[in-house]
């Protein structure tokens, strides 16, 4: 009470004094609010994050993180953390957390984890006192604080994990630990900091970073959370990336209650991928997959029956546990075998069975990025009655949707027609129309990418001297070389695209800053093809003698490649025309060099790549 007058400032405190901090602790003036974390998969609440608040009327609301930084500076973070954890457990229990099928996320400063006082099972005791199972508690460790003793830290984490707690890295991407923290903690969850989520639709750099972070975490088997979602556009993009869990003011703000609200399942539209009619998206199975609401294994069989009964077009329902697909229930066989049955008593006999009793575990499952042609080949490998069943699509191993065989056939036909419209007859590579649509779709999606414009040098005199037939062989040979370098596994996606502009000009689209290496490989590959193109003697000489159009005998250099690269990360463009203009500019600069050369446009400045020039 000795501080009472000083503790009731009329203005919001901009800094937290030691006195205020101690007073809040001594008078137990802190409480917990809860913000829901939603599952992208079903829109339901997956967990609640406990966030500390000062009880009403004590001080005007202020930035609560200042409390934690002050406690850190004053060396009393462990006491503050423990009180906050106790509040979180007790308050959650009072609000009926146990009845909810959810996790409780509590923030813990790394320093507290390794604090001697706190390794002796205080958290266990608190959780037990409040009746909260450890398996439903996720310890969120912020990445914002530097860790001095990684060994001790790692042992503490293990100590908690062994006893059942789950571990999350909070504020991922903005702190000290980064990838080192990831490899030491091997967390169950990673929360991507809201700095990256904020306006990621407007900043390609953030867009690509979040995509990359989610991909890496998924590869490591880590569940990803996006925090700080404030707009529909942000929600759409993080959902498209397959980020598993969603949190932010746009979905729900923290409140003194444990909310029960669900959100509409993000991205639940007929097309899961946004650009159904571009070349890239029509190539992969994910672009034509439909999000059919899955069934859980424990659901009554009658739920499956009702689903088929209410939709004549539903040909199959996937059965999913967590994110994993356990099997499919194909319409016709389900109705025949389980609802009608061999003697007509199927309905009566199956009434009390569950979905897991009838699911078919032998079904075709493919990743969203698989090209449709590959899927067709896999279907042809299937035999018997399941040949025409819907197939299941996953993204990073998690359920995404289903595809009917009829949709797959449509997509293949559509693609053939499109290709027939635009493909180069000589190389079979997509032509100008496709290239343009591809570039426009990438620009519209605000994705950063590199465009390489490749032009064969001295092709005209080659054609005149060696003849059209050999000229065609060169064009086809170089097209194959580019394909082999850019798409070594035969898969093409939007970042491994090869197009034939016409004549001796090609285009490659690749991930930002990956193109120089690719182009260097293409140049090296061409060097190996030169003996076949020119003959051994000319290859050794490095040139050949031919009469030019004025009848003059002159020495003509061997074939080489001039390559201009524009990275949209460095030179943001808003239209195809703008990009084409920049690409022609750098290609012209490359043409001025003797032999093979790569010239890049970096931040609007044309730069010659010396290593490439040297290698040429
Ligand atoms: P945090 O753990 O990253 O918590 C998320 C913060 O982001 C919360 O702020 C939350 O209210 C806020 N937030 C949630 N959605 C949005 C959104 O869409 N937009 C914006 N702008 N903000 C959003 P809060 O409660 O002020 O907490 C700030 C930080 O203080 C927390 O960051 C955490 O580091 C720390 N903190 C809060 N409570 C505790 C606690 O009990 N223990 C510990 N150790 N730290 C805590
Ligand atoms: Mg947190
Ligand atoms: Mg955070």
Coordinates of N, CA and C and ligand atoms in Angstrom, one line a residue, residues 49 107 140 170 191 227, ligand 2:
X49 N -3.8 -19.5 -26.0 CA -2.5 -18.9 -25.4 C -2.9 -18.1 -24.2
X107 N 3.5 -18.9 -22.0 CA 4.8 -18.3 -22.4 C 5.8 -18.5 -21.2
X140 N 5.7 -22.2 -24.5 CA 6.1 -21.3 -25.5 C 7.4 -20.6 -25.1
X170 N 8.5 -19.5 -29.8 CA 7.6 -18.4 -30.1 C 8.4 -17.3 -30.8
X191 N 6.1 -20.9 -33.9 CA 5.2 -19.8 -34.1 C 5.9 -18.7 -34.9
X227 N 1.1 -16.3 -36.2 CA 0.5 -15.4 -35.2 C 0.4 -14.0 -35.7
Ligands
LIG2 MG1 3.5 -16.4 -27.1

